[in-house]
Short mmCIF file of C-alpha atoms and ligand atoms in Angstrom, two decimals:
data_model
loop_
_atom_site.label_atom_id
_atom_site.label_comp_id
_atom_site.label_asym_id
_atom_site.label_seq_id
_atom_site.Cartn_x
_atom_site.Cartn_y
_atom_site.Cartn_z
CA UNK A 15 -66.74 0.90 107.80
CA UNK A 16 -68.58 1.79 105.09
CA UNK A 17 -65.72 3.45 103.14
CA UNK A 18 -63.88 0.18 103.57
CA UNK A 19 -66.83 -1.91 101.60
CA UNK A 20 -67.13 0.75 98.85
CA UNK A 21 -63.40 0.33 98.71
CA UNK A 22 -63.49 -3.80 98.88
CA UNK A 23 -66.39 -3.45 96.45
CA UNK A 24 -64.68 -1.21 93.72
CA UNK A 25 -61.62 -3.27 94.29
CA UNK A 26 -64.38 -6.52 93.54
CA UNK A 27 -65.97 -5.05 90.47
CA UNK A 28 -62.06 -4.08 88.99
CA UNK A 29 -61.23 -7.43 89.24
CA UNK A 30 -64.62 -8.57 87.34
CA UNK A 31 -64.25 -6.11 84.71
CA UNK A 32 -60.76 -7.29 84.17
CA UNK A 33 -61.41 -11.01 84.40
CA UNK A 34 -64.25 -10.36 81.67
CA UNK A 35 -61.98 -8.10 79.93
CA UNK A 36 -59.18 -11.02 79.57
CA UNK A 37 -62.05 -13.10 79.30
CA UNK A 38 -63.11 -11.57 75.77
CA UNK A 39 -59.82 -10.58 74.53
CA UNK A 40 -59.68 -14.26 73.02
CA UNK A 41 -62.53 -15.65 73.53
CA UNK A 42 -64.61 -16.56 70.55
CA UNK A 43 -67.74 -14.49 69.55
CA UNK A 44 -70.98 -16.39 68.29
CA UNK A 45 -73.78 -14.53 67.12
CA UNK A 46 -76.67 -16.69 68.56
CA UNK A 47 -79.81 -18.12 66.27
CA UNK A 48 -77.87 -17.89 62.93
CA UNK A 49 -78.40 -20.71 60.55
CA UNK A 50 -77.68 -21.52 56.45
CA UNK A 51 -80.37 -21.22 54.35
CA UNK A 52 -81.71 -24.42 53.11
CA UNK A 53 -81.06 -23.58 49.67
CA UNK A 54 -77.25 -22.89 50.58
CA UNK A 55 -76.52 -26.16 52.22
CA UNK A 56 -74.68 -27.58 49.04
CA UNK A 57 -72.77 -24.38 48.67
CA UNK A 58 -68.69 -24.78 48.65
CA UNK A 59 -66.52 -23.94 51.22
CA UNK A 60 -63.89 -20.85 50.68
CA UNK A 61 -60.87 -20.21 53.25
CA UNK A 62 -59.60 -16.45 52.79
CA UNK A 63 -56.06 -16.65 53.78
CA UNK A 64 -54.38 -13.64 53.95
CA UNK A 65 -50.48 -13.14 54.88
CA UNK A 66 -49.93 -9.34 55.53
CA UNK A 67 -47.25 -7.90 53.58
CA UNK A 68 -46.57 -11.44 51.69
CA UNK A 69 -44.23 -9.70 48.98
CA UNK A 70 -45.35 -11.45 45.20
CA UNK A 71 -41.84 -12.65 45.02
CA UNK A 72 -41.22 -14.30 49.07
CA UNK A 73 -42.49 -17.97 48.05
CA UNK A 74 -39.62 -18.56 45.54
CA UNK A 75 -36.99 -16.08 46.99
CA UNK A 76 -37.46 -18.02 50.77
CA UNK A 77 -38.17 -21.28 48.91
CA UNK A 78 -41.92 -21.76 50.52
CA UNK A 79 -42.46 -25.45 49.39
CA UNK A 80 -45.86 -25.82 50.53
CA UNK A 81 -47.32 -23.14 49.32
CA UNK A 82 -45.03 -23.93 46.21
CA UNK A 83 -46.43 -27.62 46.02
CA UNK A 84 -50.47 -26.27 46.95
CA UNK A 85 -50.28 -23.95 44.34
CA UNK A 86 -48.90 -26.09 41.69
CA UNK A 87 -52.14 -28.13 42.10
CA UNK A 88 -54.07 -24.81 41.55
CA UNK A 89 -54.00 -21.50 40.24
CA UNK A 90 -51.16 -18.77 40.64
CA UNK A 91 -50.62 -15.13 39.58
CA UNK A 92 -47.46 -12.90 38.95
CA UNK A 93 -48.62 -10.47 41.57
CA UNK A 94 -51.61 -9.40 43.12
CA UNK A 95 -51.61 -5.58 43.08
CA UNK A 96 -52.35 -3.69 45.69
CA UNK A 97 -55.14 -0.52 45.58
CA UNK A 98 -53.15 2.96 46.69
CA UNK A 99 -51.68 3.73 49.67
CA UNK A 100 -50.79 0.16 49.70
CA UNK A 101 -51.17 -0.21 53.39
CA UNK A 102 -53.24 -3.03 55.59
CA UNK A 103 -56.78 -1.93 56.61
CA UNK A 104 -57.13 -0.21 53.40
CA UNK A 105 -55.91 -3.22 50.89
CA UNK A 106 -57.74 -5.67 53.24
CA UNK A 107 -61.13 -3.99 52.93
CA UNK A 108 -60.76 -3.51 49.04
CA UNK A 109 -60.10 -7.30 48.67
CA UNK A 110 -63.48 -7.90 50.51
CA UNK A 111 -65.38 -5.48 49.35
CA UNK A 112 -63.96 -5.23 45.46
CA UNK A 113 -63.47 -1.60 45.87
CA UNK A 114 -60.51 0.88 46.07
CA UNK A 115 -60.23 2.46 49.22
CA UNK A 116 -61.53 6.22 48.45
CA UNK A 117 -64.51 4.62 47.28
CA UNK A 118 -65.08 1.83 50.20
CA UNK A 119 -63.59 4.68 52.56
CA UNK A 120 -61.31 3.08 54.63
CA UNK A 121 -58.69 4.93 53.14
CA UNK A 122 -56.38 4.49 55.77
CA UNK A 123 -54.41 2.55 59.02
CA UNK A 124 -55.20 6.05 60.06
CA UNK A 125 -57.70 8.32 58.80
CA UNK A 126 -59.43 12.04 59.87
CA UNK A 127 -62.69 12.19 58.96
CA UNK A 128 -63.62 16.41 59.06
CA UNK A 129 -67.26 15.93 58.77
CA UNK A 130 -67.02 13.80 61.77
CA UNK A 131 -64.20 15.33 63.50
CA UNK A 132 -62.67 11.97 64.33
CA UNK A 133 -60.67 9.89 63.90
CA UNK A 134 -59.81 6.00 62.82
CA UNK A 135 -56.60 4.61 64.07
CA UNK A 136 -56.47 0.62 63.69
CA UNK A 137 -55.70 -0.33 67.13
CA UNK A 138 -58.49 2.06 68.33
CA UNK A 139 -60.66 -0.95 69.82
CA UNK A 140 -63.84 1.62 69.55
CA UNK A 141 -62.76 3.11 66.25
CA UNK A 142 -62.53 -0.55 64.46
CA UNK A 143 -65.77 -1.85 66.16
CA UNK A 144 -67.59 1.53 64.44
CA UNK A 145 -69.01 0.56 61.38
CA UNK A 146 -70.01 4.05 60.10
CA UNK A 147 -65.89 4.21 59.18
CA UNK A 148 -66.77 0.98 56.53
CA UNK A 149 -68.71 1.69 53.19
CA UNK A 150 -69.32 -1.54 50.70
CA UNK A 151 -70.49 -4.42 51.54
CA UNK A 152 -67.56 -7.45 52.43
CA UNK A 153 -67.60 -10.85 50.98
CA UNK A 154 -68.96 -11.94 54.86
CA UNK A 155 -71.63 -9.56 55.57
CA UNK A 156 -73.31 -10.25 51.75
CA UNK A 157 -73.01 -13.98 52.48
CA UNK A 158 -74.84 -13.41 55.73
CA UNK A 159 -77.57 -10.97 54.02
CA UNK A 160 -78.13 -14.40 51.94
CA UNK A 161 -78.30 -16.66 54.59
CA UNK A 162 -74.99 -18.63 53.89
CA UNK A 163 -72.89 -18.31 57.28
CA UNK A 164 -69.29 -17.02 57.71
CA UNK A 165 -66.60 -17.37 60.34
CA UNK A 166 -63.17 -15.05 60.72
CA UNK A 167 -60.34 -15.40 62.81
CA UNK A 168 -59.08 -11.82 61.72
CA UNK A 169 -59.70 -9.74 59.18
CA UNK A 170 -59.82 -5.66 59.27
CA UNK A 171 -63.67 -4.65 59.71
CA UNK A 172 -64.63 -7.79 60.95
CA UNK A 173 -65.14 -6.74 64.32
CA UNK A 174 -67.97 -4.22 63.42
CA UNK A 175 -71.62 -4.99 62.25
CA UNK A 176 -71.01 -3.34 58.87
CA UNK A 177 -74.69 -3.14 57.38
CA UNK A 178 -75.67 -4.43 60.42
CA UNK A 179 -74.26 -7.79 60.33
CA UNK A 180 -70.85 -9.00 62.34
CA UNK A 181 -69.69 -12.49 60.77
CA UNK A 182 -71.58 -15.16 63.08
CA UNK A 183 -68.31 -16.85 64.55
CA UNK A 184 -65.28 -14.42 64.84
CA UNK A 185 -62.65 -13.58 67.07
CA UNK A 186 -61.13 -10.27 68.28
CA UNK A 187 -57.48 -8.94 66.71
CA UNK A 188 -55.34 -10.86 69.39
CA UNK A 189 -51.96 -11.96 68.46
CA UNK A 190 -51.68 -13.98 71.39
CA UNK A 191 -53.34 -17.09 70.52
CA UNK A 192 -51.03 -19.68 69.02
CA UNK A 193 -51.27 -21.09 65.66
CA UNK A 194 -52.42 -24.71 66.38
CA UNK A 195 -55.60 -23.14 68.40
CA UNK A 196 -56.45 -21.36 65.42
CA UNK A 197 -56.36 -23.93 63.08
CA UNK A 198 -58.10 -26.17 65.14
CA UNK A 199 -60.86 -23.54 65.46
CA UNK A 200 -61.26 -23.64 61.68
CA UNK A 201 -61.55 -27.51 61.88
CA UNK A 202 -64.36 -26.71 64.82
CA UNK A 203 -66.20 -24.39 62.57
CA UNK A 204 -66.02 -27.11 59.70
CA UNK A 205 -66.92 -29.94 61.48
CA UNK A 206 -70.17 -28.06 63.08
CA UNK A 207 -73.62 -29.48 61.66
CA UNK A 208 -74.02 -28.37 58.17
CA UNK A 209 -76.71 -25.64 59.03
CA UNK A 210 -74.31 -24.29 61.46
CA UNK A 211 -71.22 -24.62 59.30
CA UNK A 212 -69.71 -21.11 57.78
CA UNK A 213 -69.09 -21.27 54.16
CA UNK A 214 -66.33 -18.31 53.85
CA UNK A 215 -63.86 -18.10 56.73
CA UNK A 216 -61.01 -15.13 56.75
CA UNK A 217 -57.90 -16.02 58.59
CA UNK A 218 -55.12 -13.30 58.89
CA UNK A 219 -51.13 -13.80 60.01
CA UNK A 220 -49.56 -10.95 61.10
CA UNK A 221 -45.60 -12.64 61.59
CA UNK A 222 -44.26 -11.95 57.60
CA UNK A 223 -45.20 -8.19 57.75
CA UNK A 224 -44.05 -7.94 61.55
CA UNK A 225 -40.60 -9.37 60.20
CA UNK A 226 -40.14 -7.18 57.13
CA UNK A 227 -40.71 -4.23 59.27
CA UNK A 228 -38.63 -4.42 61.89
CA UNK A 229 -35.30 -6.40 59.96
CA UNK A 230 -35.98 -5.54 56.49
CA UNK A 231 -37.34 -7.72 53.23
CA UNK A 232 -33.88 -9.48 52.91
CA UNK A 233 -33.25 -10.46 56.38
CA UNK A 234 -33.05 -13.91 57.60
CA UNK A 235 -35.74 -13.01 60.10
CA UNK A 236 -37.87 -12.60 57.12
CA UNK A 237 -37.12 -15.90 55.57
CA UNK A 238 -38.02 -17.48 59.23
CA UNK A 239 -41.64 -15.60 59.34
CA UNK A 240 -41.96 -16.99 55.91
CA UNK A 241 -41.88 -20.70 56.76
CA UNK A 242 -43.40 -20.04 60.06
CA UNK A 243 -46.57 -19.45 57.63
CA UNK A 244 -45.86 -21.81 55.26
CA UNK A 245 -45.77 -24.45 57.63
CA UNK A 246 -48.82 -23.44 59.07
CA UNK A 247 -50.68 -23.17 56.02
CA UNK A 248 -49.68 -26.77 55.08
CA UNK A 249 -50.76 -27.75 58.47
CA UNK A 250 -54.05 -26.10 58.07
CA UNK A 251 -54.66 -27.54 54.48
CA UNK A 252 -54.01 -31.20 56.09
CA UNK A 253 -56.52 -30.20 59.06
CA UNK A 254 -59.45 -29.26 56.78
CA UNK A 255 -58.78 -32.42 54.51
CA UNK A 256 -59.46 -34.47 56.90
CA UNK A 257 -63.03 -33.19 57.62
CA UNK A 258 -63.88 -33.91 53.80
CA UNK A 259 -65.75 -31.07 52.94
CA UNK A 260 -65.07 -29.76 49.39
CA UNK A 261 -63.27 -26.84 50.77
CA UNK A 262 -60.97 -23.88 48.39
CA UNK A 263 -58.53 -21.89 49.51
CA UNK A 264 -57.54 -18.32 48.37
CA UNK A 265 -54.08 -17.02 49.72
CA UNK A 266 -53.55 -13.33 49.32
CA UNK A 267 -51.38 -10.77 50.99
CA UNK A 268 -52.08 -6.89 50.98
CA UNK A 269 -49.01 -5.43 49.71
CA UNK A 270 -45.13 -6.37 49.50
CA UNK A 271 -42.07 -4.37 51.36
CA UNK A 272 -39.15 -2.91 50.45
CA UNK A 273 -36.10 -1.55 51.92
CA UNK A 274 -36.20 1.94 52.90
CA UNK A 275 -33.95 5.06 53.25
CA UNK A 276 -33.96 4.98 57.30
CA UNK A 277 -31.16 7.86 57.25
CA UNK A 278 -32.96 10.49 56.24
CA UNK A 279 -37.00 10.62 56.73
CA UNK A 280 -39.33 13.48 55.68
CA UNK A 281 -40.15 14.99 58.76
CA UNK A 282 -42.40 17.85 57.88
CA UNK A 283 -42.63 19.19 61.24
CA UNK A 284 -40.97 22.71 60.00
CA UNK A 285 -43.92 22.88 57.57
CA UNK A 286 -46.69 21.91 59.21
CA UNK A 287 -48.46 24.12 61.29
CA UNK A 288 -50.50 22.01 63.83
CA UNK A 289 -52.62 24.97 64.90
CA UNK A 290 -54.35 25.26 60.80
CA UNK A 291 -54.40 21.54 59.86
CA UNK A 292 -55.69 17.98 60.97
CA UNK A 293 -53.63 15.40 59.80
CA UNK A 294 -53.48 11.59 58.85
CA UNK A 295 -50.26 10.18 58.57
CA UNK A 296 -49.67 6.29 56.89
CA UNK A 297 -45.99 6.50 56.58
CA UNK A 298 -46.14 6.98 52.46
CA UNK A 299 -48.63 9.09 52.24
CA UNK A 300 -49.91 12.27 54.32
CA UNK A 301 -53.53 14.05 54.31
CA UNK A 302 -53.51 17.64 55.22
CA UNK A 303 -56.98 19.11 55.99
CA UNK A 304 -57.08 22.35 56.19
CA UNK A 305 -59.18 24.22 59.19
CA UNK A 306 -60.34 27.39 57.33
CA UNK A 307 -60.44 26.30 53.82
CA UNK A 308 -59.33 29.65 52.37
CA UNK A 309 -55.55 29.29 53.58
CA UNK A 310 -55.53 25.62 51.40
CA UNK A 311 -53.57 27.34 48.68
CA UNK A 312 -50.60 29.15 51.04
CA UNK A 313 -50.39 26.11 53.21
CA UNK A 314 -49.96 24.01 49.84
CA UNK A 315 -47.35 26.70 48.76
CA UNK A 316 -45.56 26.37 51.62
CA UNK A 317 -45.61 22.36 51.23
CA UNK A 318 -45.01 22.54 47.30
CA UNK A 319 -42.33 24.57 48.24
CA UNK A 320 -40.52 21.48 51.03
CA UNK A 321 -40.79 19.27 48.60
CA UNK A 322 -37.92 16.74 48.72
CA UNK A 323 -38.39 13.03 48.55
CA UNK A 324 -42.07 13.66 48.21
CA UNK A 325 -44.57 15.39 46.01
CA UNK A 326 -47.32 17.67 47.17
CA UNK A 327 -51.16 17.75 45.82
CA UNK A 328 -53.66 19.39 46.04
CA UNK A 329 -56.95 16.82 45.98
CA UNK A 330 -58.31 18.03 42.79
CA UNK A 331 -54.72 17.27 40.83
CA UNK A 332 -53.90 14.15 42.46
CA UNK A 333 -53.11 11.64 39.22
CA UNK A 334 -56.29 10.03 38.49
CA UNK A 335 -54.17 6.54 38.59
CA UNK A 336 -54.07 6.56 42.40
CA UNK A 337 -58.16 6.91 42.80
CA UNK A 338 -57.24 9.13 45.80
CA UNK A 339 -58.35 12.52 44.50
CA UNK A 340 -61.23 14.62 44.60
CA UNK A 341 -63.45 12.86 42.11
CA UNK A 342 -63.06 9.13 43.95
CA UNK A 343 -63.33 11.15 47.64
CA UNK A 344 -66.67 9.39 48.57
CA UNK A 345 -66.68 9.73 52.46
CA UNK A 346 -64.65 12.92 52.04
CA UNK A 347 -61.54 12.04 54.33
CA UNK A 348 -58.71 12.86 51.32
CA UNK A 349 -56.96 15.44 52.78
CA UNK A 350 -57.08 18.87 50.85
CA UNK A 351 -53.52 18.81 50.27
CA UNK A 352 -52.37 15.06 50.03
CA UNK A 353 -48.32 14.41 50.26
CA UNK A 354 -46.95 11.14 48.43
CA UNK A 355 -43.21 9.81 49.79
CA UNK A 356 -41.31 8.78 46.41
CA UNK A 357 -39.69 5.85 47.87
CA UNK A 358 -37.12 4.56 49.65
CA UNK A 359 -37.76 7.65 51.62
CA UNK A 360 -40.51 7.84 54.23
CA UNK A 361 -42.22 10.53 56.26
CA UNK A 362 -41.37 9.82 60.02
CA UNK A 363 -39.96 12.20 62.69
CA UNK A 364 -37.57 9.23 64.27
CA UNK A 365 -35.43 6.93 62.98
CA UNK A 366 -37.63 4.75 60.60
CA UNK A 367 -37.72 0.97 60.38
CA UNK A 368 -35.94 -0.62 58.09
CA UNK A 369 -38.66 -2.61 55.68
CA UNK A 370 -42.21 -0.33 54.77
CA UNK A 371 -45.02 -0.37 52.17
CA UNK A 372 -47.67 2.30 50.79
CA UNK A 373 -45.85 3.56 47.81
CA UNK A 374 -48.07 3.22 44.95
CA UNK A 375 -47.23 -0.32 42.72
CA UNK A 376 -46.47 0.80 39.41
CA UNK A 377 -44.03 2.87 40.77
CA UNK A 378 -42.34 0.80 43.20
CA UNK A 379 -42.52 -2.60 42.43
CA UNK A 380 -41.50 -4.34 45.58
CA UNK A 381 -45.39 -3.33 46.60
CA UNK A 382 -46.20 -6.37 44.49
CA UNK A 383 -48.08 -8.78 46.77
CA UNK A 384 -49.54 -12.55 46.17
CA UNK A 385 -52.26 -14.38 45.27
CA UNK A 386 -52.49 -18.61 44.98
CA UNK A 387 -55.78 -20.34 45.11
CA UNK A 388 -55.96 -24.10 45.28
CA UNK A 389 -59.26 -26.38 45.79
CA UNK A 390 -61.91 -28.38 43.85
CA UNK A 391 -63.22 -25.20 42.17
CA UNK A 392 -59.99 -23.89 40.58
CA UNK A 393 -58.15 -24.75 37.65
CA UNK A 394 -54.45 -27.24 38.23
CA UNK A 395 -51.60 -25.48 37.04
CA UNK A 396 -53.14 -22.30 36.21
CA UNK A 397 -50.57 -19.16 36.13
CA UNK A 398 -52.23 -15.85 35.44
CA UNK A 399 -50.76 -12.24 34.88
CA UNK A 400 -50.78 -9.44 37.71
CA UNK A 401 -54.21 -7.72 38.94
CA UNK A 402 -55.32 -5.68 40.99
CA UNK A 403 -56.91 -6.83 43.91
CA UNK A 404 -60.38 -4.97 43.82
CA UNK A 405 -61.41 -8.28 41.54
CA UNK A 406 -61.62 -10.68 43.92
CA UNK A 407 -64.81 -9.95 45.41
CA UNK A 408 -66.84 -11.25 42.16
CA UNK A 409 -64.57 -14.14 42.12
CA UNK A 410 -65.36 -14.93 45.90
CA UNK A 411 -69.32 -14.01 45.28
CA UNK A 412 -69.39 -16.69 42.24
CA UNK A 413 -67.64 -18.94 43.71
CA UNK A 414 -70.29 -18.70 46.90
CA UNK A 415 -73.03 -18.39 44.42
CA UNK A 416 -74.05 -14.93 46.23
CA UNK A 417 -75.36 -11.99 44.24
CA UNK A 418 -74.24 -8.80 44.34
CA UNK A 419 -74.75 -5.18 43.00
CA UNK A 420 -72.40 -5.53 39.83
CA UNK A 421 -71.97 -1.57 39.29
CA UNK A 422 -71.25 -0.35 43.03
CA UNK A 423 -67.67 -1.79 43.04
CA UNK A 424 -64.65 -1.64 40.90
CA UNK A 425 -64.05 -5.06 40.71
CA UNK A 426 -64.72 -7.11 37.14
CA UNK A 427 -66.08 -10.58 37.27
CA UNK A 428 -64.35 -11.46 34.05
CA UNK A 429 -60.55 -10.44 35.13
CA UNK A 430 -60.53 -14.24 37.29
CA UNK A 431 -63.53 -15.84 36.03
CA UNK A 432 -61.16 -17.76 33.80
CA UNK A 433 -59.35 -19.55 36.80
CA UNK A 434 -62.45 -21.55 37.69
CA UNK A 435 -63.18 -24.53 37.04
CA UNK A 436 -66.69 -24.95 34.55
P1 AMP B 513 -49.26 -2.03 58.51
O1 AMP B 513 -48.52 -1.03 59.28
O2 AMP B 513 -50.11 -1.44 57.42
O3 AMP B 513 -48.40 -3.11 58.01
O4 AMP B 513 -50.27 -2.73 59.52
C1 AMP B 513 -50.07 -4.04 59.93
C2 AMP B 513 -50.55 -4.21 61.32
O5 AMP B 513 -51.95 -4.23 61.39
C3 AMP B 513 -50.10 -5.53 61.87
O6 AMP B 513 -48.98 -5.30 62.67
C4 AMP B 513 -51.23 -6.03 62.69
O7 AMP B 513 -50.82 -6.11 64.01
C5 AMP B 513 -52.32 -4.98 62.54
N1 AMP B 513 -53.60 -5.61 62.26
C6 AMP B 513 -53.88 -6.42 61.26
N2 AMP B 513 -55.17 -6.84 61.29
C7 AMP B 513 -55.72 -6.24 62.37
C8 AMP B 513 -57.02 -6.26 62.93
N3 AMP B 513 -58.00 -6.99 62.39
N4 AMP B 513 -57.23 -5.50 64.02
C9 AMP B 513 -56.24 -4.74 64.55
N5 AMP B 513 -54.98 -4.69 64.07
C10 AMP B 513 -54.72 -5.43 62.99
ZN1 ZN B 514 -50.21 -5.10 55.74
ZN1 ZN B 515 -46.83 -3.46 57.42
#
């Protein structure tokens, strides 16, 4: 009898656990008692858009006209340039926190930390809630330190109380919920009483990147994942109009996509041996650390020695241009030998997909991503040259009139201070 209720009971407390479980998955998450400061009540309102893997040339290749006819009333650039490896959680976290990603030190989708001896894969629920993984400080967490509220329906590191602080309204990475709920969740957070309202909201589509991957940059699948978002970004701009709030909007993506060599990957298995090294891999790039520190220089030999496709470094002569060597190591998770594809090829020990990213922009172009920005602060019919994307932190913190520590990022103020209006 009493086996029977432990069983009915651990059968009840399953169900609860799962029922909560599905509960939270989408459910929105409101840190309680959080309130604007009184002096930030007349601040603007900023909507980060970002479209992941948004290559700098898909709006006029797949004819976007919204986002065509919204930035023509604003500013646009040639390309917004990723940071090295050009690769999601990294490029994400360096466009919020105006640092490259050795120096913020997410410098992965997947990273090793030796010090820690773990690891940070992005769809490691635990690993992304762990804010010891995120140096810097992003756009949302200083606008909270000063008392001016912020909302995000996705962003990488938004999920973890970096500096102690989680945005007060966000929701957990769930593809699931459909487009219309999540625009009118940004209408919701805008039409909340003004010392409840968030002043910088982050809102993240996964579909173009998803599409690039799987059919390639050129593929009609592509060009459908591409006005999937433009329509939605059109609808959202008509949604937050209609509230009346003087509201910008920044559109970036994190990197482009180009077609890759899916006959013949670098698979390194015959040269790495698993028993000496912890390894990262992103695709383009590979981090090799090295268990007893005096065999770096034969397992590099051996590596130097593969090389085909790719280059091998050790950390200390990695080019200064991809601030992922020894000097820019901050959190110490470079690898001690770090590999580099040369694209189209990619390291992979299947079949790759046909589209990828993380090469390094100046030398493959198609890494080019975008940035628009249309709204009462910006300039009409502004077209700027390329930049990278570590500066749009200061543009973001002057725009939110938030202060910041100038010389602990790599952002300059003065690259996009041009773009507003006086
Ligand atoms: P990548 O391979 O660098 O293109 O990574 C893109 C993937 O990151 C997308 O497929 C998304 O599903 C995933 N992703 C983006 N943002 C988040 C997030 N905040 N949490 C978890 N996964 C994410
Ligand atoms: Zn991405
Ligand atoms: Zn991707």
């Amino acid at each position: 009898m009493e086996k029977c209720y432990n069983l009915a009971l651990a059968i009840f407390l399953w169900l609860v656990s799962f029922a909560c479980f599905a509960q939270t998955d989408t459910a929105q998450q409101v840190i309680p008692n959080r309130l604007n400061g009184t002096d930030q009540l007349t601040k603007p309102y900023v909507i980060l858009i970002s479209v992941d893997g948004f290559r700098y040339d898909y709006m006029e290749k797949y004819e976007a006209r919204h986002l065509q006819q919204l930035a023509s009333k604003g500013v646009e650039a040639d390309a917004l340039l990723p940071s090295f490896p050009s690769v999601t959680f990294p490029n994400h976290y360096s466009i919020v926190t105006g640092m490259y990603p050795a120096h913020h030190g997410l410098i992965g989708n997947t990273i090793y930390d030796p010090a820690k001896k773990s690891r940070y894969n992005m769809s490691n629920a635990k690993a992304v809630k762990d804010p010891s993984w995120y140096g810097g400080i992003p756009i949302w967490t200083l606008a909270e330190q000063q008392h001016l509220l912020s909302a995000s329906f996705y962003w990488p590191g938004s999920e973890a109380p970096i500096a102690g602080l989680l945005p007060s309204y966000y929701y957990p990475y769930n593809e699931k919920i459909p487009i219309a709920q999540r625009i009118h969740a940004v209408v919701e957070w805008l039409s909340l009483p003004e010392e409840k309202r968030p002043h910088i909201i982050n809102f993240y589509f996964p579909e173009v990147d998803h599409a690039g991957h799987r059919y390639g940059p050129d593929a009609p699948e592509t060009a459908q994942a591409v006005h999937f978002v433009d329509s939605a970004v059109y609808a959202l701009s008509l949604a937050v109009q209609k509230t009346g709030l003087p509201v910008n909007f920044v559109f970036v993506s994190d990197h482009g996509m180009t077609t890759i060599n899916q006959d013949e990957p670098i698979n390194l298995s015959p040269l790495l041996d698993t028993t000496k090294v912890d390894v990262a891999f992103n695709g383009t790039i590979v981090d090799v650390h090295v268990r007893d520190k005096k065999e770096i220089k034969a397992i590099y030999n051996v590596l130097k020695a593969g090389e085909e496709h790719y280059r091998a470094y050790l950390k200390k002569k990695v080019p200064s241009k991809y601030h992922y060597g020894k000097k820019d190591d901050r959190f110490k998770r470079i690898g001690d030998i770090v590999l580099i594809a040369n694209a189209p090829y990619y390291f992979s020990i299947k079949r790759p997909n046909p589209g990828a990213h993380g090469y390094y922009v100046y030398d493959t172009p198609d890494m080019k991503a975008t940035f628009l920005a249309w709204g009462p602060g910006f300039k009409e019919g502004a077209h700027i040259p390329a930049f990278e994307n570590i500066h749009i932190y200061p543009l973001l913190a002057k725009m939110l009139g938030l202060h910041y520590e100038h010389h602990a990022i790599d952002g300059k103020m003065k690259v996009l201070e041009g773009v507003l209006k006086n």
